[in-house]
Coordinates of C-alpha atoms and ligand atoms in Angstrom, one line a residue:
Chain A
M1143 CA -14.9 -36.3 20.0
R1144 CA -13.6 -35.0 16.7
G1145 CA -10.4 -33.1 16.9
V1146 CA -9.2 -34.2 20.3
L1147 CA -6.9 -36.9 18.9
E1148 CA -5.7 -34.6 16.2
Y1149 CA -4.6 -31.9 18.7
L1150 CA -3.1 -34.6 20.9
W1151 CA -1.2 -36.0 17.9
R1152 CA 0.1 -32.5 17.1
D1153 CA 1.4 -31.8 20.6
M1154 CA 2.9 -35.3 20.8
L1155 CA 4.8 -34.9 17.5
R1156 CA 6.1 -31.4 18.5
W1157 CA 7.2 -32.7 21.8
T1158 CA 9.0 -35.8 20.6
R1159 CA 10.9 -33.8 18.0
G1160 CA 12.5 -31.6 20.6
K1161 CA 15.1 -34.1 22.0
V1162 CA 16.3 -31.8 24.8
A1163 CA 12.7 -31.2 26.1
V1164 CA 12.1 -35.0 26.2
I1165 CA 15.3 -35.7 28.1
S1166 CA 14.8 -32.9 30.6
S1167 CA 11.2 -33.9 31.3
L1168 CA 12.4 -37.4 32.2
V1169 CA 15.5 -36.3 34.2
M1170 CA 13.8 -33.6 36.3
P1171 CA 11.4 -35.7 38.3
A1172 CA 14.2 -38.3 38.8
T1173 CA 16.4 -35.5 40.3
W1174 CA 13.6 -34.6 42.7
L1175 CA 13.2 -38.1 43.8
I1176 CA 17.0 -38.6 44.4
F1177 CA 17.6 -35.3 46.2
V1178 CA 14.5 -35.1 48.3
G1179 CA 14.0 -38.8 48.9
L1180 CA 17.5 -39.7 49.8
A1181 CA 18.9 -36.5 51.2
L1182 CA 16.3 -35.1 53.6
P1183 CA 16.9 -36.0 57.3
T1184 CA 13.7 -37.4 58.8
S1185 CA 12.7 -38.8 62.1
F1186 CA 9.1 -39.9 61.5
T1187 CA 9.9 -42.8 59.2
T1188 CA 12.7 -45.3 58.5
N1189 CA 12.1 -45.3 54.8
Y1190 CA 11.5 -41.8 53.6
L1191 CA 11.7 -42.9 50.0
D1192 CA 8.6 -45.0 50.4
F1193 CA 6.9 -42.0 52.0
I1194 CA 8.0 -39.4 49.5
T1195 CA 7.4 -41.3 46.3
P1196 CA 3.6 -40.5 46.1
G1197 CA 4.5 -36.8 46.8
I1198 CA 7.0 -36.7 44.0
L1199 CA 4.5 -38.5 41.6
V1200 CA 1.9 -35.9 42.3
L1201 CA 4.4 -33.0 42.1
T1202 CA 5.5 -34.3 38.7
M1203 CA 1.8 -34.4 37.6
L1204 CA 1.3 -30.9 38.9
T1205 CA 4.2 -29.6 36.9
A1206 CA 3.3 -31.5 33.8
S1207 CA -0.2 -30.3 33.9
F1208 CA 0.7 -26.6 34.3
Q1209 CA 2.7 -27.0 31.1
A1210 CA -0.6 -27.5 29.3
G1211 CA -1.4 -23.9 30.0
S1212 CA 2.1 -22.9 28.9
S1213 CA 1.6 -24.7 25.6
L1214 CA -1.8 -22.9 25.1
I1215 CA -0.2 -19.5 25.7
F1216 CA 2.4 -20.2 23.0
D1217 CA -0.3 -21.3 20.6
K1218 CA -2.1 -18.1 21.3
I1219 CA 1.0 -15.8 21.0
L1220 CA 2.1 -17.5 17.8
G1221 CA -1.3 -17.3 16.1
F1222 CA -2.1 -21.0 16.1
L1223 CA -5.0 -20.6 18.4
N1224 CA -6.7 -18.1 16.1
K1225 CA -6.4 -20.6 13.3
F1226 CA -7.9 -23.4 15.4
L1227 CA -10.7 -21.2 16.7
A1228 CA -11.8 -20.5 13.2
L1229 CA -12.2 -24.2 12.4
P1230 CA -15.6 -26.0 12.5
T1231 CA -13.9 -28.5 14.9
P1232 CA -15.5 -28.1 18.4
R1233 CA -13.5 -25.6 20.3
E1234 CA -13.4 -27.7 23.5
S1235 CA -11.3 -30.2 21.5
I1236 CA -8.4 -27.8 21.8
L1237 CA -8.7 -27.9 25.6
L1238 CA -9.2 -31.7 25.8
G1239 CA -6.2 -32.3 23.5
K1240 CA -4.0 -30.3 25.8
I1241 CA -5.4 -32.0 28.9
F1242 CA -4.9 -35.5 27.6
F1243 CA -1.4 -34.8 26.2
S1244 CA -0.1 -33.3 29.4
T1245 CA -1.7 -36.1 31.4
A1246 CA -0.2 -38.7 29.2
R1247 CA 3.2 -37.1 29.4
G1248 CA 2.8 -36.8 33.2
L1249 CA 2.1 -40.5 33.5
L1250 CA 5.1 -41.3 31.4
Q1251 CA 7.2 -39.3 33.8
A1252 CA 5.5 -41.1 36.7
T1253 CA 6.7 -44.4 35.2
V1254 CA 10.3 -43.2 35.3
I1255 CA 9.9 -42.2 38.9
L1256 CA 8.3 -45.5 39.9
V1257 CA 11.0 -47.6 38.3
L1258 CA 13.7 -45.4 39.8
A1259 CA 12.2 -45.5 43.2
V1260 CA 12.3 -49.3 43.2
L1261 CA 15.9 -49.3 41.9
L1262 CA 16.8 -47.0 44.8
G1263 CA 15.3 -49.3 47.4
A1264 CA 11.6 -48.4 47.8
A1265 CA 9.2 -51.3 48.2
S1266 CA 7.9 -52.5 44.8
W1267 CA 4.3 -52.0 44.0
S1268 CA 1.8 -54.7 42.8
A1269 CA 0.2 -54.2 39.4
Q1270 CA -3.1 -53.4 41.1
V1271 CA -1.5 -50.6 43.2
V1272 CA 0.2 -49.2 40.1
I1273 CA -3.0 -49.1 38.1
L1274 CA -5.0 -47.4 40.8
T1275 CA -2.2 -44.9 41.3
Y1276 CA -2.2 -44.1 37.6
V1277 CA -6.0 -43.6 37.7
L1278 CA -5.6 -41.2 40.6
L1279 CA -2.7 -39.4 39.0
G1280 CA -4.8 -39.1 35.8
V1281 CA -7.8 -37.6 37.6
F1282 CA -5.5 -35.1 39.4
G1283 CA -3.8 -34.3 36.1
I1284 CA -7.1 -33.6 34.4
L1285 CA -8.1 -31.3 37.2
I1286 CA -4.9 -29.2 37.1
A1287 CA -4.5 -29.2 33.3
S1288 CA -8.1 -27.9 32.7
F1289 CA -7.6 -25.2 35.3
A1290 CA -4.2 -24.2 33.8
T1291 CA -5.4 -24.2 30.2
T1292 CA -8.5 -22.2 31.0
I1293 CA -6.4 -19.6 32.9
A1294 CA -4.0 -19.4 30.0
L1295 CA -6.8 -18.7 27.5
H1296 CA -7.4 -15.5 29.3
L1297 CA -3.8 -14.3 29.7
G1298 CA -2.0 -12.3 27.1
D1299 CA 1.6 -13.3 27.4
H1300 CA 3.9 -16.0 28.8
D1301 CA 5.3 -13.9 31.6
S1302 CA 2.0 -13.5 33.2
Y1303 CA 1.3 -17.2 32.9
A1304 CA 4.6 -18.1 34.4
A1305 CA 3.8 -15.7 37.3
V1306 CA 0.4 -17.3 37.9
N1307 CA 1.9 -20.7 37.7
A1308 CA 4.6 -19.9 40.3
M1309 CA 2.0 -18.2 42.5
I1310 CA -0.3 -21.3 42.5
S1311 CA 1.7 -24.5 42.0
M1312 CA 4.5 -24.0 44.5
P1313 CA 2.3 -23.0 47.5
L1314 CA -0.1 -25.7 46.5
F1315 CA 2.7 -28.3 46.8
F1316 CA 4.3 -27.0 50.0
T1317 CA 1.0 -26.7 51.8
S1318 CA 0.2 -30.4 51.0
S1319 CA 0.9 -33.6 52.7
A1320 CA 3.7 -34.3 50.2
L1321 CA 6.7 -33.8 52.4
M1322 CA 5.5 -34.8 55.8
P1323 CA 2.6 -36.6 57.5
Y1324 CA -0.2 -34.6 59.1
S1325 CA 1.0 -35.7 62.6
V1326 CA 4.2 -33.7 62.4
M1327 CA 2.8 -30.6 60.7
P1328 CA 2.0 -27.4 62.7
R1329 CA -1.7 -27.1 63.2
W1330 CA -2.3 -24.3 60.6
L1331 CA -0.4 -26.3 58.0
A1332 CA -2.3 -29.5 58.8
T1333 CA -5.6 -27.5 58.3
L1334 CA -4.4 -26.1 54.9
A1335 CA -3.1 -29.5 53.8
S1336 CA -6.4 -31.2 54.6
I1337 CA -8.3 -29.1 52.1
N1338 CA -5.6 -29.0 49.4
P1339 CA -6.4 -31.1 46.3
V1340 CA -2.7 -32.0 46.0
S1341 CA -3.1 -33.7 49.4
F1342 CA -6.3 -35.5 48.2
A1343 CA -4.3 -37.1 45.5
I1344 CA -1.2 -37.9 47.6
D1345 CA -3.3 -39.3 50.6
A1346 CA -5.3 -41.4 48.2
I1347 CA -2.2 -42.8 46.6
R1348 CA -0.6 -43.5 50.0
A1349 CA -3.7 -45.4 51.1
V1350 CA -3.7 -47.4 47.8
Q1351 CA -0.2 -48.5 48.6
V1352 CA -1.5 -50.3 51.7
N1353 CA -4.6 -51.5 49.9
V1354 CA -7.1 -49.0 51.3
I1355 CA -9.5 -47.1 49.1
M1356 CA -9.8 -43.7 50.7
W1357 CA -13.2 -42.5 49.5
D1358 CA -13.1 -39.3 51.5
R1359 CA -10.2 -38.2 49.4
I1360 CA -11.1 -39.8 46.1
L1361 CA -14.7 -38.4 45.9
P1362 CA -13.8 -34.7 46.5
L1363 CA -10.9 -35.0 44.1
T1364 CA -13.1 -36.5 41.4
G1365 CA -15.9 -34.0 42.1
M1366 CA -13.5 -31.1 41.8
T1367 CA -12.1 -32.5 38.6
L1368 CA -15.5 -32.9 37.0
L1369 CA -16.6 -29.5 38.0
V1370 CA -13.5 -27.7 36.8
L1371 CA -13.5 -29.7 33.6
A1372 CA -17.2 -28.8 32.9
V1373 CA -16.6 -25.1 33.5
S1374 CA -13.5 -25.2 31.3
I1375 CA -15.4 -26.8 28.5
I1376 CA -18.1 -24.2 28.7
V1377 CA -15.5 -21.4 28.7
F1378 CA -13.8 -22.8 25.6
R1379 CA -17.0 -23.1 23.7
R1380 CA -17.9 -19.5 24.4
T1381 CA -14.5 -18.1 23.9
S1382 CA -13.9 -15.0 21.8
L1383 CA -10.8 -12.9 21.7
Chain B
M925 CA -21.3 -14.2 0.3
I926 CA -20.0 -11.6 2.8
V927 CA -22.5 -9.0 4.0
T928 CA -21.9 -6.6 6.8
R929 CA -24.4 -4.1 8.3
N930 CA -23.2 -1.3 10.5
L931 CA -20.5 -3.6 11.8
T932 CA -18.7 -1.9 14.7
K933 CA -16.1 -2.8 17.2
Y934 CA -14.9 -0.8 20.2
Y935 CA -11.9 -1.7 22.3
G936 CA -12.9 0.2 25.5
S937 CA -13.4 3.7 24.2
L938 CA -11.3 3.2 21.1
C939 CA -13.4 2.7 18.0
A940 CA -11.4 0.2 15.9
V941 CA -14.1 -0.4 13.2
S942 CA -17.0 1.9 12.7
D943 CA -20.3 1.2 10.9
L944 CA -18.9 -1.0 8.2
N945 CA -21.3 -1.9 5.3
L946 CA -20.0 -4.3 2.7
D947 CA -21.5 -6.6 0.1
I948 CA -19.0 -8.9 -1.4
K949 CA -19.7 -11.8 -3.8
G950 CA -17.5 -13.9 -6.0
E951 CA -14.6 -11.6 -6.2
I952 CA -11.2 -10.8 -4.7
F953 CA -12.0 -8.0 -2.3
G954 CA -9.1 -6.0 -0.9
L955 CA -9.3 -4.2 2.4
L956 CA -6.6 -1.5 2.4
G957 CA -5.5 0.7 5.1
P958 CA -2.5 2.0 7.1
N959 CA -1.3 0.3 10.3
G960 CA -4.0 0.3 13.0
S961 CA -6.8 1.2 10.7
G962 CA -8.9 -1.8 11.7
K963 CA -8.2 -4.4 9.0
T964 CA -7.3 -7.3 11.3
T965 CA -10.2 -6.4 13.6
T966 CA -12.6 -6.6 10.7
V967 CA -11.3 -10.0 9.6
L968 CA -11.5 -11.3 13.2
M969 CA -15.2 -10.3 13.4
L970 CA -15.9 -11.9 10.0
T971 CA -14.2 -15.1 11.0
T972 CA -16.3 -15.4 14.2
L973 CA -13.2 -14.9 16.4
L974 CA -14.2 -11.5 17.8
R975 CA -17.7 -10.4 18.9
P976 CA -18.8 -7.1 17.2
T977 CA -19.8 -4.4 19.7
S978 CA -22.8 -3.7 17.4
G979 CA -24.0 -4.5 13.9
D980 CA -24.2 -7.7 12.0
A981 CA -22.2 -9.8 9.6
Y982 CA -23.3 -12.7 7.4
I983 CA -21.1 -15.2 5.6
C984 CA -23.0 -17.2 2.9
G985 CA -26.2 -16.2 4.7
Y986 CA -25.1 -17.4 8.2
H987 CA -24.9 -14.9 11.0
T988 CA -21.3 -14.7 12.4
T989 CA -22.4 -14.8 16.1
R990 CA -25.8 -16.6 16.0
S991 CA -24.6 -19.4 13.5
A992 CA -20.9 -19.2 14.2
A993 CA -20.3 -23.0 13.7
K994 CA -22.0 -22.8 10.3
V995 CA -19.8 -19.9 9.3
R996 CA -16.7 -21.7 10.4
S997 CA -17.6 -24.7 8.1
V998 CA -17.7 -22.5 5.0
I999 CA -14.7 -20.3 5.6
S1000 CA -10.9 -20.5 5.9
Y1001 CA -8.7 -18.0 7.7
V1002 CA -5.0 -17.4 7.3
P1003 CA -3.9 -14.9 10.0
Q1004 CA -1.4 -12.2 9.7
D1005 CA 1.2 -14.0 11.9
M1006 CA 2.7 -17.0 10.0
A1007 CA 1.6 -19.9 12.1
V1008 CA 2.9 -23.2 10.9
D1009 CA 4.5 -25.8 13.1
I1010 CA 8.2 -25.7 12.3
R1011 CA 8.9 -29.0 14.0
L1012 CA 6.5 -30.8 11.7
T1013 CA 6.9 -31.5 8.1
G1014 CA 4.9 -29.7 5.4
R1015 CA 2.8 -32.8 4.9
E1016 CA 2.1 -33.2 8.6
N1017 CA 1.0 -29.6 8.8
V1018 CA -1.5 -30.0 6.1
Q1019 CA -2.6 -33.5 7.3
L1020 CA -3.4 -31.9 10.7
F1021 CA -5.9 -29.6 9.1
A1022 CA -7.4 -32.3 6.8
R1023 CA -8.0 -34.4 9.9
L1024 CA -9.4 -31.5 12.0
Y1025 CA -11.9 -30.9 9.2
G1026 CA -12.8 -34.6 9.4
L1027 CA -12.0 -35.2 5.7
A1028 CA -12.4 -38.8 4.5
R1029 CA -9.6 -39.8 2.1
S1030 CA -7.5 -37.0 3.4
K1031 CA -4.3 -38.4 2.1
D1032 CA -5.2 -37.8 -1.6
R1033 CA -6.4 -34.3 -0.8
V1034 CA -3.2 -33.5 1.1
D1035 CA -1.0 -34.7 -1.8
E1036 CA -3.1 -32.7 -4.3
L1037 CA -2.8 -29.5 -2.3
L1038 CA 0.9 -29.8 -1.7
G1039 CA 1.3 -30.3 -5.4
L1040 CA -1.0 -27.3 -6.2
M1041 CA 1.2 -25.1 -4.0
G1042 CA 4.4 -26.4 -5.5
L1043 CA 5.5 -28.1 -2.3
S1044 CA 5.5 -31.7 -3.3
G1045 CA 9.3 -31.9 -3.5
R1046 CA 9.8 -30.6 0.0
A1047 CA 6.6 -32.1 1.6
D1048 CA 8.5 -34.4 3.9
D1049 CA 11.1 -31.8 5.1
L1050 CA 10.6 -30.1 8.4
V1051 CA 9.0 -26.7 8.0
S1052 CA 11.9 -25.1 9.9
T1053 CA 13.9 -25.5 6.6
Y1054 CA 11.2 -23.7 4.5
S1055 CA 11.5 -20.1 3.2
G1056 CA 8.9 -17.5 4.1
G1057 CA 7.2 -17.9 0.8
M1058 CA 7.0 -21.6 1.2
R1059 CA 5.5 -21.3 4.6
R1060 CA 2.8 -18.9 3.3
R1061 CA 2.0 -21.4 0.5
L1062 CA 1.8 -24.2 3.1
E1063 CA -0.7 -22.1 5.1
L1064 CA -2.7 -21.7 1.9
A1065 CA -2.7 -25.5 1.4
Q1066 CA -4.0 -25.8 5.0
A1067 CA -6.7 -23.3 4.4
L1068 CA -7.9 -25.0 1.2
V1069 CA -8.3 -28.6 2.5
H1070 CA -12.0 -28.4 2.9
E1071 CA -12.7 -26.3 -0.2
P1072 CA -14.0 -23.2 1.6
S1073 CA -16.5 -20.8 -0.1
V1074 CA -14.9 -17.8 1.4
L1075 CA -11.2 -17.4 2.1
F1076 CA -9.9 -14.7 4.5
L1077 CA -6.2 -13.7 4.1
D1078 CA -4.7 -11.1 6.5
E1079 CA -1.7 -9.6 4.9
P1080 CA -0.7 -12.7 2.9
T1081 CA 2.4 -11.2 1.4
I1082 CA 3.9 -9.2 4.3
G1083 CA 7.6 -9.8 4.6
L1084 CA 7.9 -11.8 1.4
D1085 CA 10.2 -11.0 -1.5
V1086 CA 8.9 -10.0 -4.9
A1087 CA 8.9 -13.4 -6.5
A1088 CA 7.2 -15.0 -3.5
R1089 CA 4.6 -12.3 -3.5
R1090 CA 3.8 -12.8 -7.1
K1091 CA 3.4 -16.5 -6.6
I1092 CA 1.0 -16.0 -3.7
W1093 CA -1.1 -13.6 -5.8
G1094 CA -1.1 -16.0 -8.7
H1095 CA -2.6 -18.6 -6.4
I1096 CA -5.2 -16.2 -5.1
I1097 CA -6.3 -15.2 -8.6
S1098 CA -6.6 -18.8 -9.7
L1099 CA -8.8 -19.6 -6.6
R1100 CA -11.1 -16.7 -7.6
K1101 CA -11.3 -18.2 -11.1
K1102 CA -12.5 -21.5 -9.5
G1103 CA -15.4 -19.6 -7.9
M1104 CA -14.0 -18.7 -4.4
T1105 CA -14.7 -15.4 -2.7
V1106 CA -11.4 -14.0 -1.4
F1107 CA -11.3 -11.3 1.3
V1108 CA -7.7 -10.0 1.6
T1109 CA -6.1 -7.2 3.6
T1110 CA -2.9 -5.6 2.5
H1111 CA -1.1 -2.3 2.5
Y1112 CA 0.7 -3.0 -0.7
M1113 CA -1.3 -0.8 -3.1
E1114 CA 0.3 -2.0 -6.2
E1115 CA -0.5 -5.6 -5.5
A1116 CA -4.1 -4.8 -4.7
D1117 CA -4.4 -2.8 -7.9
H1118 CA -3.2 -5.7 -9.9
A1119 CA -5.1 -8.5 -8.2
C1120 CA -8.3 -7.2 -6.5
N1121 CA -11.6 -6.9 -8.3
R1122 CA -12.7 -4.3 -5.8
V1123 CA -11.0 -2.6 -2.9
A1124 CA -12.1 -0.6 0.1
I1125 CA -9.7 1.9 1.8
I1126 CA -10.3 2.2 5.5
D1127 CA -8.8 4.8 7.8
R1128 CA -9.4 4.8 11.6
G1129 CA -12.0 2.2 11.2
S1130 CA -14.2 3.9 8.6
V1131 CA -14.4 3.2 4.9
A1132 CA -13.0 6.2 3.0
A1133 CA -13.6 4.9 -0.5
I1134 CA -14.8 1.7 -2.1
G1135 CA -14.8 0.6 -5.7
T1136 CA -12.8 -1.1 -8.5
P1137 CA -9.1 0.1 -8.5
G1138 CA -9.8 1.6 -12.0
S1139 CA -12.8 3.7 -10.8
L1140 CA -11.0 5.0 -7.7
K1141 CA -8.0 6.0 -9.8
G1142 CA -10.3 7.6 -12.4
E1143 CA -11.9 9.8 -9.7
L1144 CA -8.6 11.3 -9.0
G1145 CA -8.1 12.7 -12.4
K1146 CA -6.4 11.7 -15.7
E1147 CA -2.8 12.4 -14.6
I1148 CA -0.7 12.8 -11.5
I1149 CA 2.0 15.4 -11.4
V1150 CA 4.8 14.8 -8.9
V1151 CA 6.9 17.9 -8.0
R1152 CA 10.1 17.8 -6.1
A1153 CA 10.5 21.2 -4.5
E1154 CA 12.1 23.1 -1.6
G1155 CA 10.4 25.6 0.5
D1156 CA 7.1 25.9 2.4
F1157 CA 4.9 23.6 0.3
D1158 CA 2.5 22.6 3.1
S1159 CA 0.6 25.9 2.6
F1160 CA 0.9 26.0 -1.2
S1161 CA -2.2 25.7 -3.2
T1162 CA -3.3 26.5 -6.8
E1163 CA -6.6 26.6 -8.7
N1164 CA -5.1 25.0 -11.7
A1165 CA -4.5 21.5 -10.2
T1166 CA -5.8 19.5 -7.2
K1167 CA -3.2 19.0 -4.5
I1168 CA -3.6 15.5 -3.2
G1169 CA -0.8 15.4 -0.6
C1170 CA 2.8 15.6 0.3
A1171 CA 5.2 12.8 0.7
G1172 CA 8.7 13.6 1.9
D1173 CA 10.0 16.4 -0.4
E1174 CA 7.4 15.7 -3.0
I1175 CA 4.1 17.4 -3.6
V1176 CA 1.6 15.4 -5.6
F1177 CA -1.1 17.0 -7.7
S1178 CA -3.8 15.6 -10.0
S1179 CA -5.3 17.2 -13.1
D1180 CA -7.2 16.5 -16.3
M1181 CA -5.3 19.0 -18.5
G1182 CA -2.7 16.7 -20.1
S1183 CA 0.9 17.8 -20.3
D1184 CA -0.2 21.4 -20.6
I1185 CA -0.3 21.5 -16.8
V1186 CA 3.4 21.3 -16.4
P1187 CA 4.4 24.9 -17.3
I1188 CA 1.3 26.3 -15.6
L1189 CA 2.0 24.5 -12.4
T1190 CA 5.8 25.4 -12.5
K1191 CA 4.9 29.0 -12.8
D1192 CA 2.5 28.9 -9.9
L1193 CA 5.1 27.2 -7.7
H1194 CA 7.7 29.8 -8.6
A1195 CA 5.2 32.6 -7.9
A1196 CA 4.8 31.1 -4.4
G1197 CA 8.5 31.3 -3.8
L1198 CA 9.3 27.5 -4.0
T1199 CA 12.4 26.2 -5.6
V1200 CA 11.3 23.5 -8.1
R1201 CA 13.8 20.6 -8.6
S1202 CA 11.8 18.4 -11.0
V1203 CA 8.3 17.9 -12.3
S1204 CA 7.0 14.6 -13.7
V1205 CA 3.7 13.4 -15.0
R1206 CA 2.4 9.9 -14.8
E1207 CA -0.9 7.9 -14.6
P1208 CA -2.6 7.7 -11.2
T1209 CA -2.0 4.7 -9.0
L1210 CA -3.8 3.4 -5.9
D1211 CA -1.0 4.9 -3.9
D1212 CA -2.1 8.3 -5.0
V1213 CA -5.7 7.4 -4.0
F1214 CA -4.4 6.3 -0.7
L1215 CA -2.3 9.4 -0.2
Q1216 CA -5.3 11.7 -0.9
L1217 CA -7.7 9.8 1.4
V1218 CA -5.4 8.8 4.2
G1219 CA -2.4 11.1 3.9
Q1220 CA 1.0 10.4 5.3
G1221 CA -0.6 9.9 8.8
D1222 CA 1.5 8.6 11.6
D1223 CA 1.2 5.0 12.6
R1224 CA -1.6 4.8 15.1
G1225 CA -1.5 1.2 16.3
P1226 CA 0.5 0.2 19.4
F1227 CA 3.9 -1.0 18.3
D1228 CA 3.9 -4.8 18.2
D1229 CA 7.4 -5.7 19.0
R1230 CA 7.1 -9.4 18.2
K1231 CA 5.4 -8.8 14.9
F1232 CA 8.2 -6.4 14.0
R1233 CA 10.9 -9.0 14.9
M1234 CA 9.1 -11.6 12.8
M1235 CA 9.0 -9.3 9.9
L1236 CA 12.7 -8.6 10.2
R1237 CA 13.4 -12.2 10.5
R1238 CA 11.5 -13.1 7.4
R1239 CA 13.1 -10.3 5.4
G1240 CA 16.6 -11.1 6.7
Ligands
LIG2055 N1 -7.0 -6.4 21.7 C1 -7.0 -5.1 21.5 N2 -7.2 -4.3 22.6 C2 -7.2 -2.9 22.4 N3 -7.0 -2.3 21.2 C3 -6.8 -3.1 20.2 C4 -6.8 -4.5 20.2 N4 -6.5 -5.0 19.0 C5 -6.4 -3.9 18.2 N5 -6.6 -2.8 18.9 C6 -6.6 -1.4 18.3 O1 -7.5 -1.3 17.3 C7 -7.1 -0.6 16.2 C8 -7.2 -1.4 14.9 O2 -6.3 -2.5 15.0 P1 -6.1 -3.6 13.9 O3 -5.2 -4.6 14.4 O4 -7.4 -4.0 13.4 O5 -5.4 -2.8 12.7 P2 -4.7 -3.3 11.4 O6 -5.4 -2.4 10.3 O7 -4.9 -4.7 11.2 O8 -3.2 -2.8 11.5 P3 -1.9 -3.6 10.9 O9 -1.7 -3.1 9.6 O10 -0.8 -3.0 11.8 O11 -2.1 -5.0 11.1 C9 -5.7 -0.2 16.5 O12 -5.7 1.2 16.9 C10 -5.3 -1.1 17.6 O13 -4.4 -0.4 18.5
LIG2056 MG1 -3.5 -6.3 11.0

């Protein structure tokens, strides 16, 4: 669709020209992996690193995707969004550009994590596992990025967006199956975790690692993604200030 | 080209634009008004960004809400905030718009526009190194990539120095000569007087006067008398001249009597017990028209902290 690649190109150029931002976005997930993966005492597994890597991958995607909304807020505050909305280019291209950019950046960060995990002693993954993992991360990234960008479209300043982000992303992560398996969770947490889209992505990736396709996780995740994406596209088409 | 019929916008209970009726064709049309008078709101409605509460607007015959996509393909809009990507080069900024408009052979067009705006020499430098005037010209280049029929400029010269402003107006005037309709908002009266074919002065969302700068000034009278005086001049009035307003310690009158008015007016002022410091006579300007219609009214818009900082930064 016209415009998507152009908006993607713009965000990509802007991002790569800020050296500090690039370095920080590659170092941050690595820090998570090292401190959480190697430092937490656990009793349910002998190799916590293997267990935590899918969680850190999804967390990284979650954070990366929420930045899509942040980027839209800045475009809005600085007047870029008004210029873009006045163009004949389909308005949903703005949304799709942000989604694809944040997802691509998230996958790049995921690659750093995967490489590092292997270096730190995690079992290495076959090409097929890596590809399936990327697809799942991509679907999850699109879900979160469409949601975040559409929320941002309706907020007036960056502080409110940061508040919404904190209110949603951290609880979503801690009530997921990222840090521990369902078997060791308290009942209430296990219930929450089992309906959390973050768990859908993590569980599906863990299953892929042992060559299982977990349709009861993949289908709801994909369904949610398509639904949220469709709603977001409609909202962007109809937007007015 | 631009037609509005009872165009109205309410923000909650606040009426930002009220029953606007304009017919604009092949000209530079200036929308003048104090802060918060509804200029930006009007532009946003005409550029399809904001839905009117009631009334209609047509651009080149297309309705702004029913055929919004058509409208967007014939217009360009340069907003009040200077929005150019400072991490990109000038060329990349224009290229982005050329590609977004889906232009074939966009490279030639980009080069041509950078040249037209006098930016060829700096085209491959990051925009963060550009001056305010260069950034505005870069925005003009972006707006012109698809040769729009109607160009909307919201405060194009705000925060720029005199030379940069003159350049921007020079470009606007040459666009008009090429047949473009330009809709521009400003609160620099002198610039509007010099460049606009017609102006409308709006205050609190309503048009207070509309016409060529010459006719609006003509309606005031042949000359303007500015008196610096001390005392209670708010309540002063005389039948020998029309008082059009007060600005600081000055009272401004208009009259058709020629220089004969000076001694008459001075006598009247003395009789009212005012101490006259100086009296001068000059030709009317749009500022005088503005003073009479709008007065020295307080700023009514909410204070936009960020806009203010940006203005300071550009000036500094
Ligand atoms: N989003 C909004 N919500 C509520 N009120 C608004 C909004 N935008 C503008 N207003 C109000 O509408 C009125 C007109 O604002 P507008 O921005 O159109 O003025 P303006 O003539 O462009 O002013 P300026 O010279 O400061 O740019 C003002 O009183 C302003 O406070
Ligand atoms: Mg304005």
